[in-house]
Structures are given as C-alpha cells and as structure tokens.
Amino acid sequence: MAPTIRARGDIDGCGCLECRNIETTATRRTVLDALVWSVRLFRSYPSIVAFTGVIILANRLLETDVINVLPTPVISVIEVATGFAFIVLIRAYVGTIVAGELTDDPVTIREGLYRSLARTPALVGLIVFIVFAAMTIPFFVLLPLLVLGGAIPGNPVEMVGFPVAAAVGGIVFAVPFLLLLFKFWFAPEACVIGQYGPIESLRVSWRITTNYRGKFVLIAVIATGSALSLYLPTSLPEIGTRLASLNPVLSVISSSAAELLSIVWASAYAHIYIQGIVS
C-alpha cells in the first residue's frame, strides 16, 4: 500500500517522525535541496521519466501536421486526455512515489498508478473548486471598485487615464488571485498523499503555507519556476530567429524540457508538503 501522510492531529496513534519512518534530514531540506533530491529520485524510478516521456511525445505529435489525418473529435479527445494525464495523473503519481521514498516504504508502479487513479475523482473536484474560487473571489473584491467607478459622474477611465485604471483594476484582481493560488498550492498533494477530501485538502494547504517559515522565498521560487516552464517554450525559438532552420528543433527541445522540468517541480511540491505536514 502506498503510504498516507497526514497531519499529526489527523492520525491514530503516534505521529512522530520515527514512527512514520521519516528521517530528520528530509524535514530540513531547502527548496533547492528538494529539487536536487527530485532529480536523483528520477534515476531510481525510471517509470516517472517513461510515463512523462509518453505524454511529452503525444504533446509534440499534437503540434505536427501528422495528427490532422485524424477526425477533429478524436484530436480533441487526445488533447484533453494528455492534458489531464500531465496535470493530474503524473503529479499524483510523482507525489505517491515521493511519499514512499521519504517514509522508507518504496512504492511499486502498480501501487503508484492505483493511488493516482483512486484519487482522481477527488482531484477533479478539488481543481474545479480551486479554479472557481480563484476566479470568483477576486471578482467580488474588484466589484466595489467597479460600482464606485459607475457611481462617479462622468467617465472615471478618462479622468485618471486608461493605463492607471487598468493598472489599479489589475492589481486589485491579481493580488487575491495570486494569494489564493499560493494558499491552495499544496492541496493536490494533500488530496493524494494525505488522502484528504477536496475541502480538507484546501484547509491543509492553507495551514502549510501559513506556517511555512520560508513562504515568501517559496512564493518567489514557485513563481520563477512556473514562469520559466511557461516562458521557455516560446522564448528559446525566438532567440534563434537567425537560425530559421533550427527553430522547429529548438521549439521541440524547449517545450519538452519545460514539461520535464515541471515534473521535477511536482516532486519538490510533494516533498515540501510532507515537510510542512509533519512539522
């Protein structure tokens, strides 16, 4: 059985590190140490690279003209399936493997896949709730500003200028949006590794990000890592515009590298979740 790691108050019996078979060194790793550890983990579990490679290959095929020989509905199904597998299933599988390694209870491929599939319904519900909350709550925060702008005589946008109005509105919306994303960042790990329900996973993630001492550094690291993962696929080909013949090659390499890097981050997220939940 894949290990379940919950908060000390949510388990029966002793919740100390020794009883959970978690080494003290694992709880003291920095974010950078967790990333290095994750790279080493992939050498011990080639299945992670293999599963990720299959999805990355499918994504690259979707970007070629070869896929156009299939009917459009089939292509749409493949796109949804690969996106779901990459965002949900792979992250759940990697999290399960990390939990097994940190508790000295290695997880087999079968156990990892079983846990990932078993937690899929809860993960889907969790993601839907996060997306809904991240879009709805910032809107309600922005709503009073919109009402105030409508109550002011004349055109407020013309009075202050469009750039200023857009900047103020963007900041008012972006601040709670980014805050919610950060507070709920470890909810998928809580759902899979801790086997919490969707609402409980949000509560656990909120507590971890509140108590984590290096949370401000963590925000910057997560934002930088995620931004690079999204920016590399588009920036690297543009850098080599003078080498037009190599642009397709650069695009494939950069996109694949960015997606593989995101799996390394998924492992680090699982590691940080375990650090936070047992501390």
Tab-separated table of C-alpha atoms in Angstrom:
chain	number	residue	atom	x	y	z
A	1	MET	CA	0.000	0.000	0.000
A	2	ALA	CA	1.195	3.497	-0.814
A	3	PRO	CA	1.804	5.477	2.405
A	4	THR	CA	-0.664	8.086	3.626
A	5	ILE	CA	0.912	11.108	5.309
A	6	ARG	CA	-1.433	13.310	7.311
A	7	ALA	CA	-1.128	15.946	9.989
A	8	ARG	CA	-0.293	14.619	13.436
A	9	GLY	CA	-3.737	15.502	14.758
A	10	ASP	CA	-5.470	13.591	11.932
A	11	ILE	CA	-3.923	10.175	12.580
A	12	ASP	CA	-4.483	7.488	15.185
A	13	GLY	CA	-1.506	6.629	17.361
A	14	CYS	CA	1.895	8.270	17.484
A	15	GLY	CA	2.692	10.775	14.770
A	16	CYS	CA	6.398	11.317	15.477
A	17	LEU	CA	8.961	11.122	12.706
A	18	GLU	CA	10.394	7.848	13.976
A	19	CYS	CA	7.032	6.096	13.894
A	20	ARG	CA	6.452	7.406	10.388
A	21	ASN	CA	9.952	6.339	9.259
A	22	ILE	CA	10.743	9.879	8.129
A	23	GLU	CA	14.355	10.948	8.589
A	24	THR	CA	15.062	14.299	10.225
A	25	THR	CA	17.277	15.284	7.297
A	26	ALA	CA	14.255	15.104	4.984
A	27	THR	CA	12.439	17.722	7.043
A	28	ARG	CA	15.412	20.099	6.918
A	29	ARG	CA	15.951	20.205	3.164
A	30	THR	CA	15.600	23.568	1.485
A	31	VAL	CA	13.609	24.074	-1.711
A	32	LEU	CA	16.828	23.818	-3.720
A	33	ASP	CA	17.782	20.621	-1.893
A	34	ALA	CA	14.331	19.209	-2.661
A	35	LEU	CA	14.828	19.941	-6.360
A	36	VAL	CA	18.233	18.235	-6.410
A	37	TRP	CA	16.763	15.298	-4.496
A	38	SER	CA	13.947	15.092	-7.057
A	39	VAL	CA	16.376	14.790	-9.962
A	40	ARG	CA	18.123	11.931	-8.169
A	41	LEU	CA	14.749	10.323	-7.477
A	42	PHE	CA	14.041	10.039	-11.191
A	43	ARG	CA	17.144	7.890	-11.634
A	44	SER	CA	15.742	5.451	-9.080
A	45	TYR	CA	12.277	5.471	-10.672
A	46	PRO	CA	12.620	5.394	-14.475
A	47	SER	CA	8.847	4.869	-14.670
A	48	ILE	CA	8.388	8.580	-13.912
A	49	VAL	CA	10.522	9.557	-16.890
A	50	ALA	CA	8.889	6.873	-19.052
A	51	PHE	CA	5.308	7.951	-18.297
A	52	THR	CA	6.233	11.609	-18.692
A	53	GLY	CA	8.050	10.867	-21.940
A	54	VAL	CA	4.971	9.215	-23.432
A	55	ILE	CA	2.847	12.273	-22.638
A	56	ILE	CA	5.500	14.679	-23.917
A	57	LEU	CA	5.740	12.668	-27.149
A	58	ALA	CA	1.960	12.829	-27.516
A	59	ASN	CA	2.061	16.610	-26.997
A	60	ARG	CA	4.738	17.006	-29.665
A	61	LEU	CA	2.725	14.890	-32.113
A	62	LEU	CA	-0.291	17.111	-31.466
A	63	GLU	CA	1.814	20.057	-32.646
A	64	THR	CA	2.608	18.434	-36.009
A	65	ASP	CA	0.539	18.053	-39.143
A	66	VAL	CA	0.566	14.264	-38.796
A	67	ILE	CA	-2.243	14.407	-36.241
A	68	ASN	CA	-4.507	16.177	-38.766
A	69	VAL	CA	-5.233	12.883	-40.515
A	70	LEU	CA	-7.470	12.021	-37.547
A	71	PRO	CA	-11.015	13.400	-37.158
A	72	THR	CA	-11.302	16.612	-35.150
A	73	PRO	CA	-13.285	14.981	-32.279
A	74	VAL	CA	-10.547	12.370	-31.889
A	75	ILE	CA	-7.880	15.068	-31.756
A	76	SER	CA	-9.850	16.938	-29.101
A	77	VAL	CA	-10.152	13.789	-27.011
A	78	ILE	CA	-6.401	13.154	-27.268
A	79	GLU	CA	-5.630	16.748	-26.270
A	80	VAL	CA	-7.901	16.541	-23.219
A	81	ALA	CA	-6.513	13.137	-22.242
A	82	THR	CA	-2.869	14.210	-22.481
A	83	GLY	CA	-3.546	17.455	-20.615
A	84	PHE	CA	-5.387	15.619	-17.850
A	85	ALA	CA	-2.692	12.953	-17.580
A	86	PHE	CA	0.070	15.542	-17.410
A	87	ILE	CA	-1.589	17.951	-14.960
A	88	VAL	CA	-3.374	15.467	-12.694
A	89	LEU	CA	-2.228	11.863	-13.037
A	90	ILE	CA	1.529	12.436	-13.342
A	91	ARG	CA	1.581	14.863	-10.412
A	92	ALA	CA	-0.400	12.367	-8.332
A	93	TYR	CA	1.917	9.505	-9.342
A	94	VAL	CA	5.061	11.514	-8.559
A	95	GLY	CA	3.633	12.595	-5.205
A	96	THR	CA	2.913	8.988	-4.285
A	97	ILE	CA	6.464	7.941	-5.192
A	98	VAL	CA	7.912	10.799	-3.117
A	99	ALA	CA	5.811	9.777	-0.118
A	100	GLY	CA	7.121	6.228	-0.378
A	101	GLU	CA	10.736	7.362	-0.581
A	102	LEU	CA	10.531	9.757	2.374
A	103	THR	CA	8.867	7.125	4.571
A	104	ASP	CA	11.342	4.409	3.541
A	105	ASP	CA	8.426	2.448	2.080
A	106	PRO	CA	9.117	2.276	-1.683
A	107	VAL	CA	6.037	2.312	-3.896
A	108	THR	CA	5.701	-0.014	-6.861
A	109	ILE	CA	4.445	1.149	-10.249
A	110	ARG	CA	1.174	-0.657	-9.663
A	111	GLU	CA	0.667	0.951	-6.250
A	112	GLY	CA	1.512	4.379	-7.612
A	113	LEU	CA	-0.928	4.075	-10.510
A	114	TYR	CA	-3.635	2.692	-8.249
A	115	ARG	CA	-3.343	5.586	-5.806
A	116	SER	CA	-3.335	8.106	-8.659
A	117	LEU	CA	-6.453	6.668	-10.273
A	118	ALA	CA	-8.225	6.175	-6.952
A	119	ARG	CA	-7.748	9.835	-6.032
A	120	THR	CA	-8.720	11.156	-9.472
A	121	PRO	CA	-12.393	11.961	-8.624
A	122	ALA	CA	-11.343	13.918	-5.531
A	123	LEU	CA	-8.608	15.686	-7.502
A	124	VAL	CA	-11.029	16.719	-10.229
A	125	GLY	CA	-13.442	18.132	-7.648
A	126	LEU	CA	-10.562	19.923	-5.930
A	127	ILE	CA	-9.297	21.525	-9.156
A	128	VAL	CA	-12.790	22.670	-10.112
A	129	PHE	CA	-13.220	24.293	-6.698
A	130	ILE	CA	-9.793	25.997	-6.862
A	131	VAL	CA	-10.480	27.418	-10.324
A	132	PHE	CA	-13.936	28.597	-9.252
A	133	ALA	CA	-12.627	30.239	-6.058
A	134	ALA	CA	-9.592	31.802	-7.768
A	135	MET	CA	-11.795	33.453	-10.385
A	136	THR	CA	-14.868	34.310	-8.290
A	137	ILE	CA	-13.379	35.725	-5.069
A	138	PRO	CA	-11.080	38.250	-6.816
A	139	PHE	CA	-14.074	39.382	-8.889
A	140	PHE	CA	-16.067	40.123	-5.740
A	141	VAL	CA	-13.064	42.007	-4.372
A	142	LEU	CA	-12.972	44.046	-7.575
A	143	LEU	CA	-16.761	44.575	-7.660
A	144	PRO	CA	-16.877	47.507	-5.150
A	145	LEU	CA	-14.316	49.339	-7.273
A	146	LEU	CA	-16.465	48.815	-10.364
A	147	VAL	CA	-19.565	50.019	-8.520
A	148	LEU	CA	-17.696	53.081	-7.269
A	149	GLY	CA	-16.498	53.835	-10.782
A	150	GLY	CA	-20.066	53.618	-12.075
A	151	ALA	CA	-21.348	55.957	-9.347
A	152	ILE	CA	-18.848	58.714	-10.146
A	153	PRO	CA	-20.256	61.298	-12.605
A	154	GLY	CA	-18.586	61.254	-15.960
A	155	ASN	CA	-16.145	58.664	-17.234
A	156	PRO	CA	-13.661	57.664	-14.478
A	157	VAL	CA	-11.383	55.983	-17.021
A	158	GLU	CA	-10.985	59.228	-18.953
A	159	MET	CA	-10.442	61.150	-15.714
A	160	VAL	CA	-7.494	59.081	-14.466
A	161	GLY	CA	-6.401	57.658	-17.805
A	162	PHE	CA	-6.791	54.145	-19.140
A	163	PRO	CA	-3.299	52.907	-18.096
A	164	VAL	CA	-3.903	53.955	-14.477
A	165	ALA	CA	-7.404	52.467	-14.382
A	166	ALA	CA	-6.193	49.218	-15.939
A	167	ALA	CA	-3.257	49.008	-13.525
A	168	VAL	CA	-5.453	49.603	-10.452
A	169	GLY	CA	-8.064	47.088	-11.612
A	170	GLY	CA	-5.410	44.533	-12.497
A	171	ILE	CA	-3.703	44.853	-9.118
A	172	VAL	CA	-6.987	44.635	-7.189
A	173	PHE	CA	-7.867	41.458	-9.102
A	174	ALA	CA	-4.380	39.936	-9.254
A	175	VAL	CA	-3.471	40.217	-5.560
A	176	PRO	CA	-6.266	37.982	-4.182
A	177	PHE	CA	-5.986	35.715	-7.240
A	178	LEU	CA	-2.277	35.046	-6.683
A	179	LEU	CA	-2.767	34.775	-2.928
A	180	LEU	CA	-5.432	32.086	-3.350
A	181	LEU	CA	-3.279	30.164	-5.826
A	182	PHE	CA	-0.415	30.188	-3.342
A	183	LYS	CA	-2.573	29.212	-0.365
A	184	PHE	CA	-4.079	26.292	-2.313
A	185	TRP	CA	-0.816	25.266	-3.999
A	186	PHE	CA	-0.280	22.089	-1.946
A	187	ALA	CA	-3.917	20.986	-1.993
A	188	PRO	CA	-3.312	18.345	-4.729
A	189	GLU	CA	-0.544	16.779	-2.611
A	190	ALA	CA	-2.811	16.800	0.446
A	191	CYS	CA	-5.526	15.129	-1.615
A	192	VAL	CA	-3.239	12.371	-2.939
A	193	ILE	CA	-0.580	11.831	-0.281
A	194	GLY	CA	-2.804	12.620	2.713
A	195	GLN	CA	-5.994	11.228	1.131
A	196	TYR	CA	-7.916	14.255	2.366
A	197	GLY	CA	-11.186	15.274	0.762
A	198	PRO	CA	-11.284	18.353	-1.518
A	199	ILE	CA	-12.328	20.824	1.198
A	200	GLU	CA	-9.970	19.289	3.779
A	201	SER	CA	-7.127	19.488	1.249
A	202	LEU	CA	-7.685	23.226	0.919
A	203	ARG	CA	-7.598	23.615	4.685
A	204	VAL	CA	-4.369	21.629	4.962
A	205	SER	CA	-2.700	23.581	2.159
A	206	TRP	CA	-3.768	26.870	3.744
A	207	ARG	CA	-2.191	25.828	7.055
A	208	ILE	CA	1.050	24.650	5.453
A	209	THR	CA	1.574	27.879	3.522
A	210	THR	CA	0.763	29.908	6.645
A	211	ASN	CA	3.197	28.087	8.921
A	212	TYR	CA	5.981	27.620	6.394
A	213	ARG	CA	8.820	29.893	7.541
A	214	GLY	CA	10.257	30.404	4.114
A	215	LYS	CA	6.909	31.063	2.488
A	216	PHE	CA	7.956	34.349	0.880
A	217	VAL	CA	11.025	32.726	-0.615
A	218	LEU	CA	8.850	29.809	-1.646
A	219	ILE	CA	6.445	32.141	-3.452
A	220	ALA	CA	9.310	33.621	-5.440
A	221	VAL	CA	10.788	30.206	-6.249
A	222	ILE	CA	7.441	28.737	-7.301
A	223	ALA	CA	6.593	31.785	-9.395
A	224	THR	CA	10.011	31.772	-11.062
A	225	GLY	CA	9.969	28.042	-11.735
A	226	SER	CA	6.436	28.083	-13.111
A	227	ALA	CA	7.101	31.179	-15.218
A	228	LEU	CA	10.221	29.617	-16.725
A	229	SER	CA	8.276	26.454	-17.528
A	230	LEU	CA	5.759	28.539	-19.470
A	231	TYR	CA	8.226	31.017	-20.974
A	232	LEU	CA	10.944	28.708	-22.234
A	233	PRO	CA	8.871	27.017	-24.973
A	234	THR	CA	8.145	30.376	-26.615
A	235	SER	CA	11.329	32.304	-25.842
A	236	LEU	CA	14.026	29.902	-26.923
A	237	PRO	CA	12.820	29.562	-30.525
A	238	GLU	CA	12.625	33.360	-30.780
A	239	ILE	CA	16.200	33.704	-29.564
A	240	GLY	CA	17.341	31.663	-32.523
A	241	THR	CA	15.379	33.504	-35.182
A	242	ARG	CA	18.532	33.952	-37.241
A	243	LEU	CA	18.847	30.171	-37.434
A	244	ALA	CA	15.464	29.700	-39.052
A	245	SER	CA	16.144	26.104	-39.993
A	246	LEU	CA	16.743	25.183	-36.345
A	247	ASN	CA	13.617	26.883	-34.962
A	248	PRO	CA	11.430	23.746	-35.095
A	249	VAL	CA	14.153	21.775	-33.339
A	250	LEU	CA	14.580	24.450	-30.666
A	251	SER	CA	10.823	24.576	-30.166
A	252	VAL	CA	10.575	20.823	-29.624
A	253	ILE	CA	13.560	20.753	-27.253
A	254	SER	CA	12.477	23.764	-25.208
A	255	SER	CA	8.856	22.607	-24.883
A	256	SER	CA	9.880	19.104	-23.855
A	257	ALA	CA	12.489	20.406	-21.394
A	258	ALA	CA	9.971	22.757	-19.817
A	259	GLU	CA	7.413	19.967	-19.366
A	260	LEU	CA	10.029	17.659	-17.893
A	261	LEU	CA	11.124	20.444	-15.552
A	262	SER	CA	7.546	20.822	-14.329
A	263	ILE	CA	7.640	17.179	-13.196
A	264	VAL	CA	10.765	17.930	-11.177
A	265	TRP	CA	8.819	20.749	-9.547
A	266	ALA	CA	5.912	18.365	-8.847
A	267	SER	CA	8.303	16.153	-6.901
A	268	ALA	CA	9.570	19.169	-4.962
A	269	TYR	CA	5.994	20.214	-4.157
A	270	ALA	CA	5.291	16.751	-2.721
A	271	HIS	CA	8.492	16.927	-0.676
A	272	ILE	CA	7.589	20.369	0.710
A	273	TYR	CA	4.059	19.178	1.527
A	274	ILE	CA	5.453	16.311	3.597
A	275	GLN	CA	7.867	18.668	5.361
A	276	GLY	CA	5.019	21.006	6.236
A	277	ILE	CA	2.531	18.364	7.308
A	278	VAL	CA	4.887	16.582	9.736
A	279	SER	CA	6.496	19.684	11.240
